Short mmCIF file of C-alpha atoms and ligand atoms in Angstrom, two decimals:
data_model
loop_
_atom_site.label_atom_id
_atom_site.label_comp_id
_atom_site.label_asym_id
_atom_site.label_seq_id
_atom_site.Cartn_x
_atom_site.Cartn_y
_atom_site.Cartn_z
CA UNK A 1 7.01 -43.18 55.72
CA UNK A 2 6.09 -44.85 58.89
CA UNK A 3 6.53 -48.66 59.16
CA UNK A 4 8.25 -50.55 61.98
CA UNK A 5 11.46 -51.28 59.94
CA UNK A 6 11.39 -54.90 59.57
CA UNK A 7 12.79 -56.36 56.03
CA UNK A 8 9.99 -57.04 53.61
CA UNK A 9 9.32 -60.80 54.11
CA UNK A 10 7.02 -62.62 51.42
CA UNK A 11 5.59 -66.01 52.31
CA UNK A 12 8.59 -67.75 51.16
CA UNK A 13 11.31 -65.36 52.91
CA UNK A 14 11.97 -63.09 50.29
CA UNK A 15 14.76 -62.38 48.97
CA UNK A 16 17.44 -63.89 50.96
CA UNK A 17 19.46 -63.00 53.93
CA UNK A 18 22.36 -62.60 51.32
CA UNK A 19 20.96 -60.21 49.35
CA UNK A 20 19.57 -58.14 52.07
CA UNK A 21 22.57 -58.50 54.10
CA UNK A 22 24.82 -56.73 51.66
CA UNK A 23 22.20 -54.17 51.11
CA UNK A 24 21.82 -53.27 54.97
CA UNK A 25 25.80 -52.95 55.28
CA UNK A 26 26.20 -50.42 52.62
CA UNK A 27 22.83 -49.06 54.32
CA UNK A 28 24.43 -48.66 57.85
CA UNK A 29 28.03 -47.44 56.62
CA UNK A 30 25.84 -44.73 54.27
CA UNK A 31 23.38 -43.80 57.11
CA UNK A 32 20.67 -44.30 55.38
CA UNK A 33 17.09 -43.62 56.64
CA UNK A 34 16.02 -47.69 57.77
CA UNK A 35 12.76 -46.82 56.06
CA UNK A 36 14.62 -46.26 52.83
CA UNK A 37 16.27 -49.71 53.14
CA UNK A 38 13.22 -51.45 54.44
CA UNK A 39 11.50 -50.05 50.79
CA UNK A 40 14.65 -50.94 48.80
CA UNK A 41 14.76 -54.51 50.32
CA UNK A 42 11.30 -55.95 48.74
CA UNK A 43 10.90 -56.13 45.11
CA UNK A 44 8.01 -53.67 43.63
CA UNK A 45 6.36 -56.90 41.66
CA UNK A 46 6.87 -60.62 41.59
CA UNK A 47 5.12 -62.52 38.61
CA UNK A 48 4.69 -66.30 38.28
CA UNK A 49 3.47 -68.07 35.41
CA UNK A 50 2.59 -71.01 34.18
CA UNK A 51 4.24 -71.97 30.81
CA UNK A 52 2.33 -74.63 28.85
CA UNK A 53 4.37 -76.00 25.69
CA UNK A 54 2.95 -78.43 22.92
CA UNK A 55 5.68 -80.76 22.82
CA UNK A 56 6.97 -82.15 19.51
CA UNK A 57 6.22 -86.11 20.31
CA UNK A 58 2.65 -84.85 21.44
CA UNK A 59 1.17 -83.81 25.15
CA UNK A 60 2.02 -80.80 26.69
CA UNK A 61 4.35 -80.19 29.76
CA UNK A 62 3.60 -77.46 31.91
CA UNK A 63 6.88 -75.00 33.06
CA UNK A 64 6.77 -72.28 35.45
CA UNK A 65 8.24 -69.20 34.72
CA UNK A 66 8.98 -65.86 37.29
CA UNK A 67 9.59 -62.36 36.33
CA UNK A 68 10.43 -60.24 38.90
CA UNK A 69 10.82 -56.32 39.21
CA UNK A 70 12.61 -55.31 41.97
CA UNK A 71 12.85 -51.14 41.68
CA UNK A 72 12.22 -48.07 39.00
CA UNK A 73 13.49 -45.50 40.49
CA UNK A 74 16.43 -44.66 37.77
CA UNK A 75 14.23 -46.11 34.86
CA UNK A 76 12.48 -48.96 33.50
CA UNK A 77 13.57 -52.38 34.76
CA UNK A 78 16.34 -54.08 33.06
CA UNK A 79 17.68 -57.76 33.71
CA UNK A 80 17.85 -61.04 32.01
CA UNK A 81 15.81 -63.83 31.47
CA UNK A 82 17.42 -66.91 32.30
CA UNK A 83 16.45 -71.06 31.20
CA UNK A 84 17.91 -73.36 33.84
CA UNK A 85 16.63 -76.35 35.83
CA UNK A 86 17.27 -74.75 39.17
CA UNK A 87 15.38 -71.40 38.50
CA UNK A 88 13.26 -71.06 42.02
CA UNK A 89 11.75 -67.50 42.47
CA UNK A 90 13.80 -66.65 45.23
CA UNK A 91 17.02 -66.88 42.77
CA UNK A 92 15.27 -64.60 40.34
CA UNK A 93 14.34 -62.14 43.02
CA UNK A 94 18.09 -61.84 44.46
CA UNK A 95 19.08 -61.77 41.20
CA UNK A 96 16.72 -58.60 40.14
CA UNK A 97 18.07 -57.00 43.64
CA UNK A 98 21.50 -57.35 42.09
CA UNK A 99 20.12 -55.80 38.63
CA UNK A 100 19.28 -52.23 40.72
CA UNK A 101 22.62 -52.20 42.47
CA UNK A 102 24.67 -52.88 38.73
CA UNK A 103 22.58 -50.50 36.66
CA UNK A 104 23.00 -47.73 39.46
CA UNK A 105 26.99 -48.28 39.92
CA UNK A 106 26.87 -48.18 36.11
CA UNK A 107 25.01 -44.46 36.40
CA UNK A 108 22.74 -46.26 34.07
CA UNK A 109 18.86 -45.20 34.15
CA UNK A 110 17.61 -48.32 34.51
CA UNK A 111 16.36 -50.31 37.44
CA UNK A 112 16.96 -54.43 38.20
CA UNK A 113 14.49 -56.91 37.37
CA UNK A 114 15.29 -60.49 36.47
CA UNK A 115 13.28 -63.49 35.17
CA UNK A 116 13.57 -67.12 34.75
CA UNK A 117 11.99 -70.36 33.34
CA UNK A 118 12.80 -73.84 35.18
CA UNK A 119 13.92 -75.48 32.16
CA UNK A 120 16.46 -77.38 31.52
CA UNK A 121 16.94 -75.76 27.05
CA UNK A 122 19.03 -79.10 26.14
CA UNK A 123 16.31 -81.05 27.03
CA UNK A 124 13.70 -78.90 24.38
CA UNK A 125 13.80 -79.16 20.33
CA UNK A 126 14.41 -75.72 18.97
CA UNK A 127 10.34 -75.60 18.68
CA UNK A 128 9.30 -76.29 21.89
CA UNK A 129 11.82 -73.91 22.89
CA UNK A 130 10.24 -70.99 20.79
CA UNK A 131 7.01 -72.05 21.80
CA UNK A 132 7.81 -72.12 25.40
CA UNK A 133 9.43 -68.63 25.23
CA UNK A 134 6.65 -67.23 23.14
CA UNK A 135 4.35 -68.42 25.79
CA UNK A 136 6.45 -67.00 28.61
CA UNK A 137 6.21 -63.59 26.68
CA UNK A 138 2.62 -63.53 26.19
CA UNK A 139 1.87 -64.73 29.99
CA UNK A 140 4.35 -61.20 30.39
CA UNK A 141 3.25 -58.92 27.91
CA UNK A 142 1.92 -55.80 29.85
CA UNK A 143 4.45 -56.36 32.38
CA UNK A 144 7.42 -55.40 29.62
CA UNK A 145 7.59 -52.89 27.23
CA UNK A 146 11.08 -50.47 26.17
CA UNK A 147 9.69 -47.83 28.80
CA UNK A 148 8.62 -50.50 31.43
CA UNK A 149 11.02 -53.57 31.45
CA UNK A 150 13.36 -54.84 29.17
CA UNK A 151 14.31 -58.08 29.09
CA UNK A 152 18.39 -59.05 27.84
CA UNK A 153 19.84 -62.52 27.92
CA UNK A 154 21.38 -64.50 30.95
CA UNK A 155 22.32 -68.38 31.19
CA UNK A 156 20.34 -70.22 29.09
CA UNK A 157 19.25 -67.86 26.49
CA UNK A 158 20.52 -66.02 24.06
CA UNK A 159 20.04 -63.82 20.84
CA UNK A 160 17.76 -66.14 19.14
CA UNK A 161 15.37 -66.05 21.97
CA UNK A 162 15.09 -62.23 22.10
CA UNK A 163 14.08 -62.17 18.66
CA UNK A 164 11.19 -64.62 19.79
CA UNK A 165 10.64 -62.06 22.77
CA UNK A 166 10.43 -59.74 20.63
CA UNK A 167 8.67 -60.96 17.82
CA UNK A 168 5.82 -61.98 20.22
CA UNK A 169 6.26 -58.40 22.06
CA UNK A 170 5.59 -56.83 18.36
CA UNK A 171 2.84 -58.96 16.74
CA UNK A 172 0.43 -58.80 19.94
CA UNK A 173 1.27 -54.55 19.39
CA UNK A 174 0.79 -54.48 15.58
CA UNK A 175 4.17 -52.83 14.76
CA UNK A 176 8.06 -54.07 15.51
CA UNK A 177 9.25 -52.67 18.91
CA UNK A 178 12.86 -53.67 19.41
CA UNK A 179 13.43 -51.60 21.90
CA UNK A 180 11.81 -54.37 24.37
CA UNK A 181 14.27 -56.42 24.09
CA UNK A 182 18.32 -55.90 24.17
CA UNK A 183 21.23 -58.66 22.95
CA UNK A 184 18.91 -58.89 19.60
CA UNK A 185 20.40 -60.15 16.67
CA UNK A 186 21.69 -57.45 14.48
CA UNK A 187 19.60 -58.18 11.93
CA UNK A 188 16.78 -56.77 13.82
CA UNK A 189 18.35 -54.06 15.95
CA UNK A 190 21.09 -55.30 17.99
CA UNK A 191 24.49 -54.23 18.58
CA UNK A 192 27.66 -55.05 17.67
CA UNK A 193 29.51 -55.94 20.58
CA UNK A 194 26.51 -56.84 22.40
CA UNK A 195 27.28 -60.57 22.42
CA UNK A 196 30.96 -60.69 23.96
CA UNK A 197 30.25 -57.26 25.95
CA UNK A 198 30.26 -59.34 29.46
CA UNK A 199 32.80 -61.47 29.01
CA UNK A 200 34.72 -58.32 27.62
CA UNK A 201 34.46 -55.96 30.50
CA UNK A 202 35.55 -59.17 32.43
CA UNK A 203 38.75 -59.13 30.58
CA UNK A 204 39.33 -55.04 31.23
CA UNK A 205 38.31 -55.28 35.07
CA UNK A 206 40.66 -58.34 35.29
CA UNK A 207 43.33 -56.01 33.64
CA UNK A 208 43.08 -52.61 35.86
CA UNK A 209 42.83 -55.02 39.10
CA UNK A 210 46.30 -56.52 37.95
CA UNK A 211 47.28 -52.82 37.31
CA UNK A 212 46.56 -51.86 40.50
CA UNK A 213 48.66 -54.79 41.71
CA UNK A 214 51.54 -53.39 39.67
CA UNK A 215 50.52 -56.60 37.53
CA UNK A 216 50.05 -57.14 34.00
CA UNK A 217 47.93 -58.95 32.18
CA UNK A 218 50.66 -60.51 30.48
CA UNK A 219 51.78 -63.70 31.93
CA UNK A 220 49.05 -63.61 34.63
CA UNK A 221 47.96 -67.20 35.37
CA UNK A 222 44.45 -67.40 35.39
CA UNK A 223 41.37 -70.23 36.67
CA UNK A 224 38.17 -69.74 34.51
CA UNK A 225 35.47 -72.04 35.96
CA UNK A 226 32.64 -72.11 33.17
CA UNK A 227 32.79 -71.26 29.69
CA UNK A 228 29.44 -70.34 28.64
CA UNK A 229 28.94 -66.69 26.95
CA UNK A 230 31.02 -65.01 29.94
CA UNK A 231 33.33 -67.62 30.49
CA UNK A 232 34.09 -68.54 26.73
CA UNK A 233 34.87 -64.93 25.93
CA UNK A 234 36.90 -64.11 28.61
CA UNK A 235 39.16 -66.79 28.16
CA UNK A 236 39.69 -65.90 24.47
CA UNK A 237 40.29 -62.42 25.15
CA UNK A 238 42.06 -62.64 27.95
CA UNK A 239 44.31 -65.28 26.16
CA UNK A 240 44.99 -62.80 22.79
CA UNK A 241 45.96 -59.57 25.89
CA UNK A 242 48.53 -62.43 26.69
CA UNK A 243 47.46 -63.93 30.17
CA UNK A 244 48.21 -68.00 30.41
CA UNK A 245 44.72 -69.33 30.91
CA UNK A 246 46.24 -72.76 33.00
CA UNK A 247 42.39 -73.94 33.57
CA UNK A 248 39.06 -73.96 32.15
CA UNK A 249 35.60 -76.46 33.12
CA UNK A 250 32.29 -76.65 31.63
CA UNK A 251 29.65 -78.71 32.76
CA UNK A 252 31.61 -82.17 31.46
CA UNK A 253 34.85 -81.13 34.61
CA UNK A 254 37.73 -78.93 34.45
CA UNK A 255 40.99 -78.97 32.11
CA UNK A 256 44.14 -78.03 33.28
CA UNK A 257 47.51 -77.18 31.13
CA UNK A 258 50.09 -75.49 33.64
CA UNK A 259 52.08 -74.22 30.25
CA UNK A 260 48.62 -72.49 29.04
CA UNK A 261 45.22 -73.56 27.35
CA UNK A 262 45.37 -73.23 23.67
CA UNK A 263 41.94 -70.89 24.03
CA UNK A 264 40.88 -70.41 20.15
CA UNK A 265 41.60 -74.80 19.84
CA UNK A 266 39.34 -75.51 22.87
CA UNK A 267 36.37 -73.56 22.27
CA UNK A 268 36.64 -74.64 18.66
CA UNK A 269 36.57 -78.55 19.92
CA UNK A 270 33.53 -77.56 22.58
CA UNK A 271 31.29 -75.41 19.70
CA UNK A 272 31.59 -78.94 17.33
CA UNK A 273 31.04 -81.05 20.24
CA UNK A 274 28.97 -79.08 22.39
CA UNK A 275 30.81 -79.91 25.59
CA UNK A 276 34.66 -80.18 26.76
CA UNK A 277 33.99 -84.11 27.57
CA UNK A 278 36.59 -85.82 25.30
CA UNK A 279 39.01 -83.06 24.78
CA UNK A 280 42.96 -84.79 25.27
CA UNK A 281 45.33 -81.56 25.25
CA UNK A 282 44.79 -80.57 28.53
CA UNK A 283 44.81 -82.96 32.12
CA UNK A 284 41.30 -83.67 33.85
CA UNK A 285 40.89 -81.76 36.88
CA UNK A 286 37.61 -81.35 39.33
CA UNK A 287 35.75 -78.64 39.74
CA UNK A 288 36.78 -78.18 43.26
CA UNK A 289 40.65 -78.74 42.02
CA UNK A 290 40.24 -75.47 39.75
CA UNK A 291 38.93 -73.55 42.23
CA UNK A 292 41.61 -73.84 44.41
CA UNK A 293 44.17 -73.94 42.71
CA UNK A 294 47.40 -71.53 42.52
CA UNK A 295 46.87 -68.54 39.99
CA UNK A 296 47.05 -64.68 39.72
CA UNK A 297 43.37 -64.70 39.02
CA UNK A 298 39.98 -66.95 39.29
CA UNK A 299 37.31 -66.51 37.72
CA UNK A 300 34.09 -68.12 38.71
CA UNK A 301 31.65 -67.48 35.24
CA UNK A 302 29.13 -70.29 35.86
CA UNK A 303 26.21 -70.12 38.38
CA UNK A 304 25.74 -69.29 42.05
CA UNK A 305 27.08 -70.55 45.48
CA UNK A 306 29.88 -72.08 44.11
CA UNK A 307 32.15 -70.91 46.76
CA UNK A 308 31.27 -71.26 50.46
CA UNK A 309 32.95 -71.08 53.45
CA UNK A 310 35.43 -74.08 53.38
CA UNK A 311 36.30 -73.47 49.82
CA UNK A 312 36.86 -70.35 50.38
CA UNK A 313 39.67 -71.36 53.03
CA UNK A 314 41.91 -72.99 50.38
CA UNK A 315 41.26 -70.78 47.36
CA UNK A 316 44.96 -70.06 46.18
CA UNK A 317 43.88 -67.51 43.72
CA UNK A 318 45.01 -63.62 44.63
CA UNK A 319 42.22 -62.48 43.47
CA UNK A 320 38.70 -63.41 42.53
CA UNK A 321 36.88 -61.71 39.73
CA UNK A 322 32.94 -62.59 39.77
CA UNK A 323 32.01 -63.39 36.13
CA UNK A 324 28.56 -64.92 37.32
CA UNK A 325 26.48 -63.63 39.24
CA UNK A 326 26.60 -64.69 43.22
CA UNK A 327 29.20 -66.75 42.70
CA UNK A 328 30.85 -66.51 46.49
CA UNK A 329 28.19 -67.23 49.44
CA UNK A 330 28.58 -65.16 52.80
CA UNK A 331 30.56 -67.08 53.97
CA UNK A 332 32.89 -67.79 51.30
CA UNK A 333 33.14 -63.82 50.98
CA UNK A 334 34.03 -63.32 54.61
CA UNK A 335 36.00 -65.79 54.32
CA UNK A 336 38.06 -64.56 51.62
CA UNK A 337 37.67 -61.06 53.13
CA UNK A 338 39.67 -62.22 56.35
CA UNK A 339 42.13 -64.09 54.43
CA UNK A 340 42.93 -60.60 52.16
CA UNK A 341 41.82 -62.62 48.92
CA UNK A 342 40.25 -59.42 46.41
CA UNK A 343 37.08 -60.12 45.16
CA UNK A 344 35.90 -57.90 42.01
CA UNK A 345 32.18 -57.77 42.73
CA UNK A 346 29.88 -59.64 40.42
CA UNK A 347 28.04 -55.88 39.93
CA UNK A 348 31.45 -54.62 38.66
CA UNK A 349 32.88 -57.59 36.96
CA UNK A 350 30.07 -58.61 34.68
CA UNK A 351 28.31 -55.05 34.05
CA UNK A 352 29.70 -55.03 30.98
CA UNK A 353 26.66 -56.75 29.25
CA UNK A 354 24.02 -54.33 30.69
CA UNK A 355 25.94 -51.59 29.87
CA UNK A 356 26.27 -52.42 26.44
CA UNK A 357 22.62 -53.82 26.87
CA UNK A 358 21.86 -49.43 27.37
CA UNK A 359 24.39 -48.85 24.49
CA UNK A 360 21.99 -51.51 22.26
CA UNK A 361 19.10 -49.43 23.70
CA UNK A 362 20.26 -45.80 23.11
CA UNK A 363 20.97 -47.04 19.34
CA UNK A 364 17.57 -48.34 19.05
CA UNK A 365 15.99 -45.16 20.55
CA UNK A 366 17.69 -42.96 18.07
CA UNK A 367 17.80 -45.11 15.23
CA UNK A 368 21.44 -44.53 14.98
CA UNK A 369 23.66 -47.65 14.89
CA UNK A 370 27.68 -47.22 15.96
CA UNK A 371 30.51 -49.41 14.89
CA UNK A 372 31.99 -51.98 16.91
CA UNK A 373 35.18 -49.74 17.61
CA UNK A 374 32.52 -47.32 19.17
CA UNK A 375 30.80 -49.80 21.00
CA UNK A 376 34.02 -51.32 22.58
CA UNK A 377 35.05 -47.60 23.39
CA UNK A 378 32.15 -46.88 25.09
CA UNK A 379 32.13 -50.00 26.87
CA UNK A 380 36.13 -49.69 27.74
CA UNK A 381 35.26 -45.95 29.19
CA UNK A 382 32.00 -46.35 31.35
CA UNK A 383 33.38 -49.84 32.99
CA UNK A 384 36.95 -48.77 33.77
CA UNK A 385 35.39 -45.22 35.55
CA UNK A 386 33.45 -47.57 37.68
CA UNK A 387 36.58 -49.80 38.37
CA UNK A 388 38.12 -46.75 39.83
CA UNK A 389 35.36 -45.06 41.32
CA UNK A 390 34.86 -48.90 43.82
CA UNK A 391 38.73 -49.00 44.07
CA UNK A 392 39.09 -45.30 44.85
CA UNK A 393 35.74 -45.28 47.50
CA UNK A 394 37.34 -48.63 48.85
CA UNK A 395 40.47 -47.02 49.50
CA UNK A 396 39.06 -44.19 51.21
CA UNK A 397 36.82 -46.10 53.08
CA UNK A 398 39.22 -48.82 54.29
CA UNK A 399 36.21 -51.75 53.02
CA UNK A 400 36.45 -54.44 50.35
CA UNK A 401 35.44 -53.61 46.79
CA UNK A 402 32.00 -55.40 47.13
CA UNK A 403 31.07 -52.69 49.93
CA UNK A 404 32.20 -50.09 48.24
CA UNK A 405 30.11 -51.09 45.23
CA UNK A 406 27.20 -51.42 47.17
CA UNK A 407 28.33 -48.19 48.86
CA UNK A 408 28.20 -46.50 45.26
CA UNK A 409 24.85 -48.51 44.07
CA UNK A 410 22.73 -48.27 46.88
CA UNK A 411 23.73 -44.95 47.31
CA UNK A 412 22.42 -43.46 43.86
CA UNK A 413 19.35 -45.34 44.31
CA UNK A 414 18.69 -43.75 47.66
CA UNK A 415 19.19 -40.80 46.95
CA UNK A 416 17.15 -40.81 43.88
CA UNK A 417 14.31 -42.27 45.79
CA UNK A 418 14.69 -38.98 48.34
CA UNK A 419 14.59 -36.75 45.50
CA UNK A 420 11.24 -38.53 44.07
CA UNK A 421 9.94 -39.07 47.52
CA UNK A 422 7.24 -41.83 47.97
CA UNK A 423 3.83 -41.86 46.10
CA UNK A 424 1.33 -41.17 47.48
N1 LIG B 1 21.86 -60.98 32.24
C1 LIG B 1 22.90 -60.00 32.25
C2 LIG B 1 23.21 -59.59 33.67
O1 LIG B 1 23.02 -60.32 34.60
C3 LIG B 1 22.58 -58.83 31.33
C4 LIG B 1 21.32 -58.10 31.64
C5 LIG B 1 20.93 -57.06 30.59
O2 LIG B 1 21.64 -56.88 29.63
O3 LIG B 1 19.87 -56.47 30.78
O4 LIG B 1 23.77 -58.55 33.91
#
């Protein structure tokens, strides 16, 4: 391959230094060929749409909507599909980067694609909603497909609107394929487990970082900013293994009880009232307030960049376990690097919903559905091996855990791509 070595640049600086930047690192400490890290640094495809929806009090409003496909070389692309305000396509493209580097730590055959609708969901009726994700599907449809890319959940969706996806996915083929679509409802295909797999291999990485503190879950004091799908279920499991849970925030501010959230109480209050705003057992705190204040254990589950530089200088946490996905800027992470904080990369820390995203898959493929006890097993075996193959490699290697997971990620993906070599 002869090019000059330059990182793939679109017209609007694709992707971003950050997501390049951790990329090259693990590039340079791997020696890898430059021209294999100038090809893994631009996405194979980047799709924008525009998402007309009928809306219920007449007129239409007119949404745009990305999908993009960063790298195949393990497998079909696999990533979520996320409905937020801020959704630019430079988010979804470091986001699909991320995808490869997860599914390859994970040994999974997959490769990282991501998409997104600039939406704000609260704002829609439930119809405008299916007809805006219907639309979003068809604008996609020979773009996905179970062999070519499969679509999962992220923030802002959930199972309801991959049974849309799907539904749309199937109808335009003229049979049900539920294969193009994983965290399904069960009733057409899912799996158990499926739904709290993310914020459950959250809980288990928390737990063998504490072990390899010589800490136990038990009576670890832990920050939880967020408590969406990832968030929510962490906290209750993490709760019933015995940590103290001393804050939680949603979108309404953070909650603080130094004794201990009652978990199972507050998410009960926030699924009848659809936010925390109101809720009296627990003191107001700010954002900013939770994230720095003393615990064991924070966990940032909400969106990116939520911890830069300066934050990162008075985080009090000993270690920070990334339930979202680029939560901690470049700064934030050097930061915390020089100040011998742990950070649990976000391609570690929240695998567990892709990986039970392949288990979903596999079950679909073979038309063989497991029990939840299998599920969880799987889920508890395949994430805790990768725990210990960063901590081990991180050890060894005398870097921080995100390197080494980069270290183990990029690394499978290069050396796949040697063994296919490059068409044509
Ligand atoms: N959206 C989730 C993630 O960021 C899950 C993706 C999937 O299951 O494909 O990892």
């Amino acid at each position: 391959m002869v090019t000059e070595n330059v990182l793939w640049s679109a017209p609007t600086c694709l992707p971003t230094e950050m997501a390049c930047s951790n990329l090259e690192r693990a590039g340079r400490v791997l020696q890898l060929n430059p021209d294999v890290i100038a090809y893994l640094s631009a996405p194979r495809k980047i799709i924008t749409v525009s998402v007309p929806v009928r809306r219920d009090r007449g007129g239409v409003s007119v949404f745009v909507g990305h999908r993009v496909q960063h790298c195949d070389i393990l497998g079909p692309f696999k990533g979520g599909v996320r409905y937020h305000p801020s959704v630019t396509v430079q988010e979804v493209t470091n986001l699909a980067m991320l995808m490869t580097w997860k599914c390859a730590l994970l040994g999974l055959p997959y490769g990282g694609a991501k998409g997104g609708v600039a939406v704000n969901p609260q704002e829609l009726s439930v119809g405008e909603l299916e007809r805006l994700t219907r639309r979003y599907t068809s604008e996609l449809i020979k773009d996905i497909g179970p062999q070519v890319d499969i679509p999962a959940p992220d923030v802002g969706t959930s199972a309801r609107e991959m049974a849309w996806i799907m539904d749309t996915y199937s109808m335009q083929q003229g049979h049900a394929v539920p294969g193009v679509v994983t965290g399904k409802p069960l009733t057409i295909g899912g799996s158990l487990g499926r739904e709290q797999a993310t914020g459950r291999g959250v809980m288990m990485v928390v737990r063998e970082e504490l072990k390899t503190q010589g800490q136990h879950l038990e009576g670890a004091t832990i920050a939880i900013q967020g408590l969406g799908n990832v968030g929510g279920t962490a906290a209750l499991l993490l709760a019933q293994a015995g940590a103290r849970i001393i804050a939680v925030s949603d979108s309404s501010g953070g909650y603080y009880r130094a004794e201990g959230l009652d978990i199972p109480q507050l998410l009960d209050y926030r699924r009848e009232h659809r936010t925390l705003a109101g809720y009296t057992l627990a003191q107001p705190l700010s954002n900013e307030a939770l994230l720095t204040l003393p615990c064991d254990v924070l966990i940032p589950a909400a969106l990116e960049n939520q911890i830069d530089g300066p934050l990162a200088s008075r985080i009090q946490a000993r270690v920070v376990v990334e339930g979202a996905n680029g939560p901690v800027t470049m700064a934030g992470d050097a930061m915390l690097e020089a100040r011998g904080i742990r950070v649990v990369p976000d391609i570690l820390a929240n695998a567990g919903g892709v990986l039970v995203s392949y288990l979903e898959w596999v079950q679909g493929l073979s038309f063989l559905f497991w029990d939840e006890a299998r599920v969880n097993g799987e889920l508890e075996k395949l994430l805790t091996r990768a725990y210990h193959q960063v901590r081990v490699l991180a050890e060894e290697q005398v870097v921080s855990l995100r390197l080494s997971a980069y270290m183990l990620g990029v690394g499978r993906v290069a050396t796949a791509f040697q063994s296919r070599g490059l068409y044509p």
